[in-house]
XYZ file of C-alpha atoms in Angstrom:
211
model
C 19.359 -7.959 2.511
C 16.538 -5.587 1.471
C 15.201 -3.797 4.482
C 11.626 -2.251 4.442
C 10.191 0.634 6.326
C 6.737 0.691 7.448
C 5.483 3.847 8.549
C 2.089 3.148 9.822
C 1.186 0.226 12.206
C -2.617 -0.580 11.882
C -4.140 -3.953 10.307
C -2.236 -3.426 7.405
C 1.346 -2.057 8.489
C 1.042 -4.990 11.217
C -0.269 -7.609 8.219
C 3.269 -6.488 6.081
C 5.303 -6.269 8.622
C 4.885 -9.984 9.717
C 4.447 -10.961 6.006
C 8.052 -9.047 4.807
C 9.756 -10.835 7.798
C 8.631 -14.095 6.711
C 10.187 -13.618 3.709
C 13.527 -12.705 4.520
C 13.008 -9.011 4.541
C 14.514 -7.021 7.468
C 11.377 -4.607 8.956
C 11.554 -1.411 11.006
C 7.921 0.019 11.614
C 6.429 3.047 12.841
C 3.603 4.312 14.610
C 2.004 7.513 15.707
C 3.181 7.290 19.209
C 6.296 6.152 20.788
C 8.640 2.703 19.593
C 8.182 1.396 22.993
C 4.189 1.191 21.992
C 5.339 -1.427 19.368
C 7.118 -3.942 21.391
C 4.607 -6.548 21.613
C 3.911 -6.428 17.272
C 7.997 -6.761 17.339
C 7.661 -9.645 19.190
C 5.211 -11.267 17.446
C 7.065 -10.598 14.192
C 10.257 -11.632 14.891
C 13.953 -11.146 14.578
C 13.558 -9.558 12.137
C 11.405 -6.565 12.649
C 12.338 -3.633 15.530
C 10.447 -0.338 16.289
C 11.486 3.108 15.453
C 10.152 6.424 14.856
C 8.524 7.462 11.378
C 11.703 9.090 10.736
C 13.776 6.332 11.635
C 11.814 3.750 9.318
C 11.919 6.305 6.245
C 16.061 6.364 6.984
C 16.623 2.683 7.119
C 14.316 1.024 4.568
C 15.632 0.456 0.693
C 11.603 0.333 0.339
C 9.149 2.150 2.348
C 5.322 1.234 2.502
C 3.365 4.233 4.273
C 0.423 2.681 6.118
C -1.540 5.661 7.764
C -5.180 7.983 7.497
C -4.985 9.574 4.344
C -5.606 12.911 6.883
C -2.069 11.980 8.573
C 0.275 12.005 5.037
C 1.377 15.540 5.810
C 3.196 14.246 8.870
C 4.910 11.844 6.720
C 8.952 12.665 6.345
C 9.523 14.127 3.408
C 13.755 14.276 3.162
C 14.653 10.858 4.102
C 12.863 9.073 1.204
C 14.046 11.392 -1.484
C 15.133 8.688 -4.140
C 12.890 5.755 -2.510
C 10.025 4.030 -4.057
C 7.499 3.954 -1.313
C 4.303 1.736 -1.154
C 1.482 3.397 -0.916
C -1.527 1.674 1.370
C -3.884 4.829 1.316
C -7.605 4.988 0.808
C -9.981 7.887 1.515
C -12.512 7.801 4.024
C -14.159 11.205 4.851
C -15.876 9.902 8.252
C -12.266 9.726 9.767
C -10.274 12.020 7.376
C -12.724 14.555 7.008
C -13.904 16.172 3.738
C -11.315 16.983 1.099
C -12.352 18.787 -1.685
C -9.880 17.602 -4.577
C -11.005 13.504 -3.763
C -14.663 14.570 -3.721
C -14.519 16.260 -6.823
C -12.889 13.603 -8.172
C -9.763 16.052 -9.411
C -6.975 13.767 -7.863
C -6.405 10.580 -5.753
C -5.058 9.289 -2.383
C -1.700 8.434 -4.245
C -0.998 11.195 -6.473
C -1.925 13.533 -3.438
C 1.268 11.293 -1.678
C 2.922 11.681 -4.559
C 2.500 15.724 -4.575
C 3.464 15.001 -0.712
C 6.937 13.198 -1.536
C 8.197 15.068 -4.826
C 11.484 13.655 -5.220
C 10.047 10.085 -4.459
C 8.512 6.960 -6.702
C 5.110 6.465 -5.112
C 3.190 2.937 -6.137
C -0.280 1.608 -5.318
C -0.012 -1.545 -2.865
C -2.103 -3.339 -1.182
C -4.748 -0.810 -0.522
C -7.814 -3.005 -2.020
C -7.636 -5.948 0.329
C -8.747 -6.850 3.841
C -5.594 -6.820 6.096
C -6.219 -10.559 7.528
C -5.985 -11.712 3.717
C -2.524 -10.611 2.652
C -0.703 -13.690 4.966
C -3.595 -16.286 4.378
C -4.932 -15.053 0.655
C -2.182 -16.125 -1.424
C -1.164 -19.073 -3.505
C 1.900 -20.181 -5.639
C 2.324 -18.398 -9.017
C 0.539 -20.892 -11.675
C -1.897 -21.797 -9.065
C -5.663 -21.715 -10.747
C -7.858 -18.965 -9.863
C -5.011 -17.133 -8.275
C -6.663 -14.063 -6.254
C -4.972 -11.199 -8.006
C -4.156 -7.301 -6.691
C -3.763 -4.059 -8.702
C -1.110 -1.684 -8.599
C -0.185 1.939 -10.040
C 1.929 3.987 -10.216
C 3.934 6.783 -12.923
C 7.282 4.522 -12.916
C 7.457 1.173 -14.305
C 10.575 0.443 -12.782
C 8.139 0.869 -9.352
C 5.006 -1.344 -11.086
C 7.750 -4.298 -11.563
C 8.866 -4.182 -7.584
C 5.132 -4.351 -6.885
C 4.938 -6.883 -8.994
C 7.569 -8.653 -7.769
C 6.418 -8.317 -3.778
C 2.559 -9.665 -5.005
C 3.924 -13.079 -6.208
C 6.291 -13.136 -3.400
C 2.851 -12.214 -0.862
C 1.229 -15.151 -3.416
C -0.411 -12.700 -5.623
C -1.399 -12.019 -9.429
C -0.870 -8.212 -10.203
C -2.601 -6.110 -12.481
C -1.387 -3.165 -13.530
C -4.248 -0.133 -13.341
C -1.378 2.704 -14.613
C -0.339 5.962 -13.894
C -1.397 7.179 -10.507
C -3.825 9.248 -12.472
C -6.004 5.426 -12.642
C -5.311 4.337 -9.097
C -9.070 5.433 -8.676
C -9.957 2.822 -10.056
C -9.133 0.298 -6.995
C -10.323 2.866 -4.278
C -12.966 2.769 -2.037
C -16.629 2.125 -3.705
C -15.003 0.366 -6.938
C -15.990 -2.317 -7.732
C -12.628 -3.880 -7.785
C -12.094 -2.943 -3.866
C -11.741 -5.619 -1.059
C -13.099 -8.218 -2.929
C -11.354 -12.075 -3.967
C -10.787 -11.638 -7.418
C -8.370 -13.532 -9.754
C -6.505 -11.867 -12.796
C -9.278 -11.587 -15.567
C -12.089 -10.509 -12.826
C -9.858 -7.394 -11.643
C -9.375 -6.455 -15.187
C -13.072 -6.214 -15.726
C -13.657 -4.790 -12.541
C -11.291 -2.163 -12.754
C -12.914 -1.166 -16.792
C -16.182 -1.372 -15.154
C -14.962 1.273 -12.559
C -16.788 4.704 -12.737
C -16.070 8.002 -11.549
């Protein structure tokens, strides 16, 4: 049984956590404060889901999403997911993560900054480009028409195919923006981000992205 770490525990880390469990996954999430803050989003999740420390939830998951501020990355644990592919949620807002040069000069992005973060990890694009309430009630089965579809990126294919694989299990179409170099593309003030789109529309949003 896969188990997947969630370090982060906001809309999104909460949104994931419930929708992993659901699907036979095995969750431990994280927060910024104590596990005992967490007990009643274990609850509500299930079974299958228990609280831990960041550390804890980088040790135990095969997969790790990290869920938190862009301005908080630093504090992520660096040794325990050494050879892990970790999900990246990120997206750059300077009102809460203040100014950072690189993003506003447009000379890297959230996930290749994670990426610099976590050397000897895979880091992927996931689920950053979609309202938190959508990812359990947005879906549909694979073949469905207008499927809504998400992007993903990331420098390892091997990574781009899990992704893959999570979206249709989530309900989703995935489009594939790249090497982390793209993820742009999907971030904040694209025109690809947190909007229903099915396969062809995300395709032409993202080429109609500018920088």
């Amino acid at each position: 049984m896969t188990t997947v770490g969630i370090i982060g525990a906001g809309n999104i880390g909460s949104a994931l956590a419930q929708g992993f469990a659901d699907r036979g996954y095995d969750v431990v999430i994280a927060n910024s404060r104590d596990p005992e803050t967490l007990g009643d989003l274990v609850s509500s999740v299930g079974e299958r889901a228990r609280a831990a420390t960041a550390q804890e939830a980088a040790e135990a998951g095969d997969i790790v999403v990290v869920t938190v501020p862009l301005k908080a990355i630093d504090d992520i644990p660096v040794a325990p997911l050494a050879g892990k592919t970790v999900l990246d949620t990120n997206n750059y807002y300077f009102e809460r993560d203040g100014h950072i040069a690189a993003l506003d000069d447009k000379k890297t992005t959230t996930s290749q900054m994670l990426q610099e973060h976590l050397p000897e990890s895979v880091v992927v694009k996931a689920f950053n480009h979609i309202p938190a309430a959508d990812i359990l009630t947005g879906g549909a089965p694979a073949g469905t028409d207008d499927r809504r579809a998400l992007a993903t990126s990331s420098d390892s294919d091997e990574a781009v195919a899990l992704v893959t694989r999570i979206y249709d299990e989530f309900g989703f179409d995935t489009v594939n923006v790249g090497p982390l170099s793209e993820s742009w593309r999907v971030e904040r003030d694209q025109p690809a981000y947190v909007v229903r789109q099915n396969r062809g529309e995300l395709e032409q949003n993202l080429a109609r992205a500018e920088r």
